[in-house]
Structures are given as C-alpha cells and as structure tokens.
mmCIF file of C-alpha atoms in Angstrom:
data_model
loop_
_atom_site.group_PDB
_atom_site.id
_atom_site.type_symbol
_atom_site.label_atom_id
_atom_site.label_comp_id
_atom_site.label_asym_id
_atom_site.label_seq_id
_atom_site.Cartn_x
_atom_site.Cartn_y
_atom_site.Cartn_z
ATOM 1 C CA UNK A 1 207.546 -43.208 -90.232
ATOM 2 C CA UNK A 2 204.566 -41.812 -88.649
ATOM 3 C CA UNK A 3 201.905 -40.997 -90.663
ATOM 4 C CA UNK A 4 197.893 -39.532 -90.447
ATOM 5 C CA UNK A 5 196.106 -42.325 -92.871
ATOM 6 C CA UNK A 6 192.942 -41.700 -94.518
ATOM 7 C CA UNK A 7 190.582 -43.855 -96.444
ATOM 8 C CA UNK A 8 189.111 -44.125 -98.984
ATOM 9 C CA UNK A 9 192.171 -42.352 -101.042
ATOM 10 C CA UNK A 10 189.054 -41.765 -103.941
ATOM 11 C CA UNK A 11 185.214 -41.838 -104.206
ATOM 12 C CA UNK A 12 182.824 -41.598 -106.741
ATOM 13 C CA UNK A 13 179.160 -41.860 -105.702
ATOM 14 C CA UNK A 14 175.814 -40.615 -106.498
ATOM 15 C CA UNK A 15 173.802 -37.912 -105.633
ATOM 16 C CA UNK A 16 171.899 -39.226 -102.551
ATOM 17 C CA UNK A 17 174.472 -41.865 -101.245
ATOM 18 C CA UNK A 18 175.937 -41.716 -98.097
ATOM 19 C CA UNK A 19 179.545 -41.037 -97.618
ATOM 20 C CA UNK A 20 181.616 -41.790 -94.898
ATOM 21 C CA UNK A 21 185.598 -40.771 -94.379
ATOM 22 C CA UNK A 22 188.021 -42.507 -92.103
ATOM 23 C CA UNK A 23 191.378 -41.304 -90.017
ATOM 24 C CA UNK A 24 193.950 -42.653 -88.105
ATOM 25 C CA UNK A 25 195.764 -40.104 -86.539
ATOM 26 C CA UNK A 26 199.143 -40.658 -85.429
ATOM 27 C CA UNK A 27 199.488 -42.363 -82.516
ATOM 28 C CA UNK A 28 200.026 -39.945 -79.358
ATOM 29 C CA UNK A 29 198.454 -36.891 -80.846
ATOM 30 C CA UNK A 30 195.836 -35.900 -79.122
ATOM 31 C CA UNK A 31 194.005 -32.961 -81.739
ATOM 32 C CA UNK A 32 192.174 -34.067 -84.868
ATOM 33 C CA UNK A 33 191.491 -31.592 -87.613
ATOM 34 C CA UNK A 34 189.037 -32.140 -90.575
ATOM 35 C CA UNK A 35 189.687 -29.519 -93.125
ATOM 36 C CA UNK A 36 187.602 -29.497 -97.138
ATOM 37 C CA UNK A 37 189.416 -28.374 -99.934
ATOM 38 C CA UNK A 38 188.627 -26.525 -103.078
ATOM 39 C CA UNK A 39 189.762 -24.242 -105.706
ATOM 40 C CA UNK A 40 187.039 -21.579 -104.935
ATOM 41 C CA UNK A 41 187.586 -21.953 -100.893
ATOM 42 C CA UNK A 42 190.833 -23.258 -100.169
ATOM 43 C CA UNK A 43 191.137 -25.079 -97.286
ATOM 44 C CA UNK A 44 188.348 -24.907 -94.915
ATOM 45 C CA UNK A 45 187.992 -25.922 -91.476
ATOM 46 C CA UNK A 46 185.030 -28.263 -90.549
ATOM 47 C CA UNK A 47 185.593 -29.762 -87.237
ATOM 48 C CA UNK A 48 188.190 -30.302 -84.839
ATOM 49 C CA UNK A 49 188.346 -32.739 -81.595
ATOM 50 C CA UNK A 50 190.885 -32.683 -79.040
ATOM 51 C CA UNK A 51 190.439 -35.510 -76.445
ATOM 52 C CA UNK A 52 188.182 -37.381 -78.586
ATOM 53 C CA UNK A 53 185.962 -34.392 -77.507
ATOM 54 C CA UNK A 54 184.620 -32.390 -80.333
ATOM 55 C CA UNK A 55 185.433 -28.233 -79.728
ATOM 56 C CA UNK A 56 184.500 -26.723 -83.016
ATOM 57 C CA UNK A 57 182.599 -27.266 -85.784
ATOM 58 C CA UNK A 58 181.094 -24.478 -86.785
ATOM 59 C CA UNK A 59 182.089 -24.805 -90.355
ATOM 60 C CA UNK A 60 180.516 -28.173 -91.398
ATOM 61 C CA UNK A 61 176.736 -28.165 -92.766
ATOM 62 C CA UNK A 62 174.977 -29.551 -89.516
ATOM 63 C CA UNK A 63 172.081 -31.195 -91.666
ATOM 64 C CA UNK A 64 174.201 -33.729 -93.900
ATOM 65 C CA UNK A 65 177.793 -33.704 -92.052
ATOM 66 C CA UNK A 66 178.524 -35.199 -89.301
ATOM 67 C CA UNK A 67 182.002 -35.572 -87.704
ATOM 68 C CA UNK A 68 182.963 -38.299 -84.876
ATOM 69 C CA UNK A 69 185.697 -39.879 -82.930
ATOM 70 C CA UNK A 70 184.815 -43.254 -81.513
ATOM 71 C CA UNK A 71 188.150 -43.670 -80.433
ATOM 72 C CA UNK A 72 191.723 -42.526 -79.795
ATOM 73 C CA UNK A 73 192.565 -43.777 -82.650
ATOM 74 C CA UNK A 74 189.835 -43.365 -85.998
ATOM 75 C CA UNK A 75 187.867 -40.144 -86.276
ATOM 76 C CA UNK A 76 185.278 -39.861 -89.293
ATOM 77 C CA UNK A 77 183.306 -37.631 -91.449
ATOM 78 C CA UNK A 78 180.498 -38.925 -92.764
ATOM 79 C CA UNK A 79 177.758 -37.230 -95.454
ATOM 80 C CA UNK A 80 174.641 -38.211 -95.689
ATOM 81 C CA UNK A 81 173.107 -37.075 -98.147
ATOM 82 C CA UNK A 82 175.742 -36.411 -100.200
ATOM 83 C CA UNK A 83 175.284 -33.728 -103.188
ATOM 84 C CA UNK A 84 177.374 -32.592 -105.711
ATOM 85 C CA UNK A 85 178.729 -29.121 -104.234
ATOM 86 C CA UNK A 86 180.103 -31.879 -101.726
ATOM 87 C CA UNK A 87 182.750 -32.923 -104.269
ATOM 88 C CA UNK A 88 186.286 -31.601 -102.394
ATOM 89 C CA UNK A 89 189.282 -33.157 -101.085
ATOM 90 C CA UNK A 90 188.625 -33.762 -97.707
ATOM 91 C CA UNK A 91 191.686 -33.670 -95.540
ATOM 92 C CA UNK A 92 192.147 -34.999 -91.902
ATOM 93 C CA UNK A 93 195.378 -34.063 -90.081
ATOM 94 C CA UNK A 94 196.645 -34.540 -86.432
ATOM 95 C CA UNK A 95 198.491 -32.743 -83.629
ATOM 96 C CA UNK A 96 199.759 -32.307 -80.246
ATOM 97 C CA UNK A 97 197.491 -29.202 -78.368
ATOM 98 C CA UNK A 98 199.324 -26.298 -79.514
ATOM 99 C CA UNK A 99 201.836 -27.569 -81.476
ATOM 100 C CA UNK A 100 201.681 -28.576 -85.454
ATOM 101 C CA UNK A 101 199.494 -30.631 -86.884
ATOM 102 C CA UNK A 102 200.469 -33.004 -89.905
ATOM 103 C CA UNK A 103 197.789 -33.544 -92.449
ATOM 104 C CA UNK A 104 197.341 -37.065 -94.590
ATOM 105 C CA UNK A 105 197.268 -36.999 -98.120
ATOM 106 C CA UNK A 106 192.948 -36.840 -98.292
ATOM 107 C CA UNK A 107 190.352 -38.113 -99.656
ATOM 108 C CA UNK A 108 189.098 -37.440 -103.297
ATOM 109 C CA UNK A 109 185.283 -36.993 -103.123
ATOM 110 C CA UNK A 110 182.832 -36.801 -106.429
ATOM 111 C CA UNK A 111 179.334 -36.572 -106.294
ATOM 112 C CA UNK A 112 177.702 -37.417 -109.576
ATOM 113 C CA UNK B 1 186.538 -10.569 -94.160
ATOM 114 C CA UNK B 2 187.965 -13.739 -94.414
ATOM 115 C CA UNK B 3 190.372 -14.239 -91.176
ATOM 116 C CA UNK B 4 193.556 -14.836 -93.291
ATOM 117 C CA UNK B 5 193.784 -13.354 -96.549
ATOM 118 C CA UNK B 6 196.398 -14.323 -99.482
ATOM 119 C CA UNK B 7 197.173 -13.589 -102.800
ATOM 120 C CA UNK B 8 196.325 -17.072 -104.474
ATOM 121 C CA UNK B 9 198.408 -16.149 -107.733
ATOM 122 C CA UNK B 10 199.719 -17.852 -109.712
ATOM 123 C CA UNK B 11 202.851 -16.463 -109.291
ATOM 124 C CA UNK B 12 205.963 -17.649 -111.995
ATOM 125 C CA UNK B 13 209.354 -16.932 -111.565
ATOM 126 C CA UNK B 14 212.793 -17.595 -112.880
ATOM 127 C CA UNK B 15 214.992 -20.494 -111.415
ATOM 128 C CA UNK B 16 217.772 -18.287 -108.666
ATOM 129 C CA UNK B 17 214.902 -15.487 -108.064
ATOM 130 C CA UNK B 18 214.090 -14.652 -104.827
ATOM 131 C CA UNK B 19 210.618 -15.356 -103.986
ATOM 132 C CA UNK B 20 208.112 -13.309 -101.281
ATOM 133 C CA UNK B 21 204.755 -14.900 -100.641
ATOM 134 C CA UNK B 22 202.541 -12.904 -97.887
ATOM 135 C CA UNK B 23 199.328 -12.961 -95.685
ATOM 136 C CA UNK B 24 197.852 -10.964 -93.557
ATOM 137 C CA UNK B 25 195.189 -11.678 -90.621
ATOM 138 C CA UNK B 26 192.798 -10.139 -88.677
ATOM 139 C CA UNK B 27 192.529 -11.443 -84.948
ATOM 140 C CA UNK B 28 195.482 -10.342 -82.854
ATOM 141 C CA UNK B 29 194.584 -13.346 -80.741
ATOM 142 C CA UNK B 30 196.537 -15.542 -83.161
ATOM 143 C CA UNK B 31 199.826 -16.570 -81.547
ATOM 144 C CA UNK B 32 201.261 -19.133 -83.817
ATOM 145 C CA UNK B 33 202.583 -18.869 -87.879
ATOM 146 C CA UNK B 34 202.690 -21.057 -90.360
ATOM 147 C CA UNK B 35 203.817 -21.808 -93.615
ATOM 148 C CA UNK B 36 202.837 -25.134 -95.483
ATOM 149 C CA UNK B 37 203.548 -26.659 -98.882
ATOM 150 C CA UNK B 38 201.641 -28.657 -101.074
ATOM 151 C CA UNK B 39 202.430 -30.346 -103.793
ATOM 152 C CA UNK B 40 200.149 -31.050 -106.451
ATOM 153 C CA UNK B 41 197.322 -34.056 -105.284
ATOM 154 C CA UNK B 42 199.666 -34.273 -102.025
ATOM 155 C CA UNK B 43 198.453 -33.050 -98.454
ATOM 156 C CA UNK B 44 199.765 -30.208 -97.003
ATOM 157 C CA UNK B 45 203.447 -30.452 -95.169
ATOM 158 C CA UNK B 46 204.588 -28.047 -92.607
ATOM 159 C CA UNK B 47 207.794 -25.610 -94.105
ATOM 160 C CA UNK B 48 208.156 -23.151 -91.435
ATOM 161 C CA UNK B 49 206.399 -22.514 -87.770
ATOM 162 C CA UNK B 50 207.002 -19.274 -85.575
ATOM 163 C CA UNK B 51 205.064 -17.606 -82.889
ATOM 164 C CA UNK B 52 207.425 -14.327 -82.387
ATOM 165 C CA UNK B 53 207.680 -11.629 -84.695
ATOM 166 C CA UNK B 54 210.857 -11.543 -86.387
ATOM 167 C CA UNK B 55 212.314 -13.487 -89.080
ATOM 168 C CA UNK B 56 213.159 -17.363 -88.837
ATOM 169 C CA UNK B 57 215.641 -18.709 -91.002
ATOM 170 C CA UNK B 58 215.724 -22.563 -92.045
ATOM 171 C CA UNK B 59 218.170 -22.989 -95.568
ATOM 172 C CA UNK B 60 216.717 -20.962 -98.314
ATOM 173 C CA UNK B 61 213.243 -20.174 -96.662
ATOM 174 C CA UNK B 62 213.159 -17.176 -94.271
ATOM 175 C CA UNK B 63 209.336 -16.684 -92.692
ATOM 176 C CA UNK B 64 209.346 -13.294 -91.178
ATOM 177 C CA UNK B 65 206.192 -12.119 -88.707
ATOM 178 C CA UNK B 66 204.950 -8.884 -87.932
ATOM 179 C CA UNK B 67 202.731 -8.882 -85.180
ATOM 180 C CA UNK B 68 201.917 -4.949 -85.328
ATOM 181 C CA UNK B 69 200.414 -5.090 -88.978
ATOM 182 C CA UNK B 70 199.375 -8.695 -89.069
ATOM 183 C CA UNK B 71 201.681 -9.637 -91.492
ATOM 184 C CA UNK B 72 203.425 -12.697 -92.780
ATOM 185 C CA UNK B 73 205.815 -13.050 -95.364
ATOM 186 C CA UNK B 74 208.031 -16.066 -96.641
ATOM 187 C CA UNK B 75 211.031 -15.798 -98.838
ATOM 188 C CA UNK B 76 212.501 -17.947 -101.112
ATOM 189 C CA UNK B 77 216.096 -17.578 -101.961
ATOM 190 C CA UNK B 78 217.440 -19.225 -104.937
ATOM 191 C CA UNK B 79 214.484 -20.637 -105.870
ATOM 192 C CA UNK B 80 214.504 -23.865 -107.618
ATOM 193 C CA UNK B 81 212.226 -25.728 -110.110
ATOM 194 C CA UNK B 82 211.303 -28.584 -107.111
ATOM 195 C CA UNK B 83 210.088 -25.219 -104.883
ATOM 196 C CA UNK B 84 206.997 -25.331 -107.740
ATOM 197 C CA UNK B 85 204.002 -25.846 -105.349
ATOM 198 C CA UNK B 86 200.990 -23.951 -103.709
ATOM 199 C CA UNK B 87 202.032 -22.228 -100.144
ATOM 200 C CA UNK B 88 199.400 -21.734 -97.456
ATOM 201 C CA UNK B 89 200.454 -19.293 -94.291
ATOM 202 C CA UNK B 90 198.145 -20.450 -91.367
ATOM 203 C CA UNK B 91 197.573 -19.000 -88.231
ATOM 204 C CA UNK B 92 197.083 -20.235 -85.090
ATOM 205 C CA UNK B 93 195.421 -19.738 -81.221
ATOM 206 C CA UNK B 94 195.785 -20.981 -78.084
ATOM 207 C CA UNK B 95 192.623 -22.859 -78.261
ATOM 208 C CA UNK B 96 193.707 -24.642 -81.037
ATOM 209 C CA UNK B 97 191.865 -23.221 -84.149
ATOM 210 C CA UNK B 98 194.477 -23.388 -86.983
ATOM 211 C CA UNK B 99 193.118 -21.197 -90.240
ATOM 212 C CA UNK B 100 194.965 -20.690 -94.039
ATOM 213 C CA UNK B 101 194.990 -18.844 -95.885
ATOM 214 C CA UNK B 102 193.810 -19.328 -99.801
ATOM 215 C CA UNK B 103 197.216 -20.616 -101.043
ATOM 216 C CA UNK B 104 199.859 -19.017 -103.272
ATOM 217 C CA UNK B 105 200.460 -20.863 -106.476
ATOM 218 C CA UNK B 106 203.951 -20.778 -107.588
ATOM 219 C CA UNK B 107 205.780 -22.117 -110.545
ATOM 220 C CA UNK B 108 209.450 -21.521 -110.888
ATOM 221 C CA UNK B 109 210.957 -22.151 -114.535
ATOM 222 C CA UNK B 110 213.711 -23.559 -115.226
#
C-alpha cells in the first residue's frame, strides 16, 4: 500500500531551535507539495517541486523556511529559527503532474 | 480575496439528511475540482476529482461543477455518522498549483 511518509509524526521544541521535516513521496510521483495547516488559515500552500525542481514557493517565509529535495525520493522543510506562530501541522503530499496528489498524515509542530 | 472561499461551519445534521457543502473560486484558469476529507488528526484523502462542469456521481457523494459561476458543490445523500469530518474543495491548474479551500466542518448525529 503506497503511502507519502513523513517524519517526525510530533515535535516539541523551543523558541530558537531549528526544525527540520522529512518526506518520502511515493515512489513514481514526480510533484511534491508542502502545505501548513491551521485553524485560522486552513491549509496553506508553501512550496511545491516537480522534478526535484522547486516551481513555487511563494507562500513560505523566505527568512526562516526553507524547502528542498535532495533527491527523488526525500524532500524537506526545514525552520530555522523556529517561533511560536510556527506551531501548525505541516503536511507533505505527492502526485503525478496534473493528476491528484495524496497527502501523508503530517507532522505536529509546537514551538514553546 | 482569498482564491477559494468556503463556508468553514460547523455544519450538524441528522443521520439520512442530505448534505450540500460549496465553494466558490476566483481564477477561471482553474481546470481541475476537488473534494477531500479529513478526519480528525488524519491527512487529507481525496473523495471526489472532476475537471468538467456537471455533476459526478460516486455512491452517496455527487460533486457537481459550474464553471460559469465558479461554483462547487458536494452532496451527501443519506448521510451517516462515519461521514463526520472536515471537507476541503480544492482547485486546480495546469501548472500544477492545487489551492483549498478553508474546510467545512460537519458532524452528522446519530
């Protein structure tokens, strides 16, 4: 059963601390999707890759996020530094170009 | 203006009611619907997808598109107590970009 994995499942970390997110998409798709969640926002698009190539992300903060795909198969978010208007579920999903994308089950971030 | 708008709720119904959760959106470029579900601390999972207007039947969910008024609508019929989630429509281009919506709420009682 193929399935978009993310770790860590949960983290709790202090103000200041660098955070960084992992994803394995599933294997073949080709278009990564990092999306925040929250109960003011919804969800919210960050970045996106297709090709390993990065097309979009206009909606992450440029001075503490940063989004990456070293390879085909792990892309990551990483915060640094990480605040508390940070705290979210962060959610990475995968695709084939132009069809749907499946998301994992996210990560659980608090910033105390 | 947010590029997909919903009605977050929370909506409650009945168990058997018929259920009609909507969006709209703004950018006639999107091609591509969607409806997800998501169950409470769960990810989102993909319900419905359509890129026509019309309606598009699958069991007891009917997602219906109207391309003229930027509309989206997804109905529920004979709603049941499992159905209890929050729905996101979600609209897609051709380059990709998929957006939701806020996310409708619903509880159905049994």
């Amino acid at each position: 059963d193929a399935r978009v994995t993310q770790t860590p499942r949960h983290k709790v970390t202090e103000m200041g601390q660098e955070v960084t997110m992992r994803c394995q998409p599933i294997l073949g798709h080709n278009t990564v999707f990092w999306y925040r969640q929250t109960m003011m926002q919804g969800l919210e698009l960050l970045a996106y890759f297709r090709n390993r190539a990065p097309l979009d992300d206009s909606g992450m903060p440029k001075d503490r996020f940063s989004a990456e795909m070293p390879d085909a198969t792990l892309a990551t978010l990483k915060i640094q530094p990480s605040e508390p208007r940070d705290s979210a579920v962060y959610f990475c999903a995968s695709g084939v170009s132009g069809n749907t994308i499946y998301f994992g089950e996210g990560s659980w971030l608090t910033v105390v | 203006q947010k590029e997909v708008e919903q009605d977050p709720g929370p909506l409650s119904v009945p168990e058997g009611a018929i259920v009609s959760l909507n969006c709209t959106y703004s950018n006639s470029a999107f091609q591509y619907f969607m409806w997800y579900r998501q169950y409470s601390r769960k990810g989102p999972e993909l319900l419905m997808y359509t890129y026509s207007s019309g309606n598009k039947e699958d069991g007891r969910f009917t997602a219906q598109v109207d391309k003229s008024s930027k509309y989206i609508s997804l109905f529920i019929r004979d709603s049941q107590p499992s159905d209890s989630a929050t729905y996101l429509c979600a609209v897609h281009n051709q380059g990709g970009k998929l957006i939701f919506g806020q996310g409708t709420e619903l509880s159905v009682k049994p």
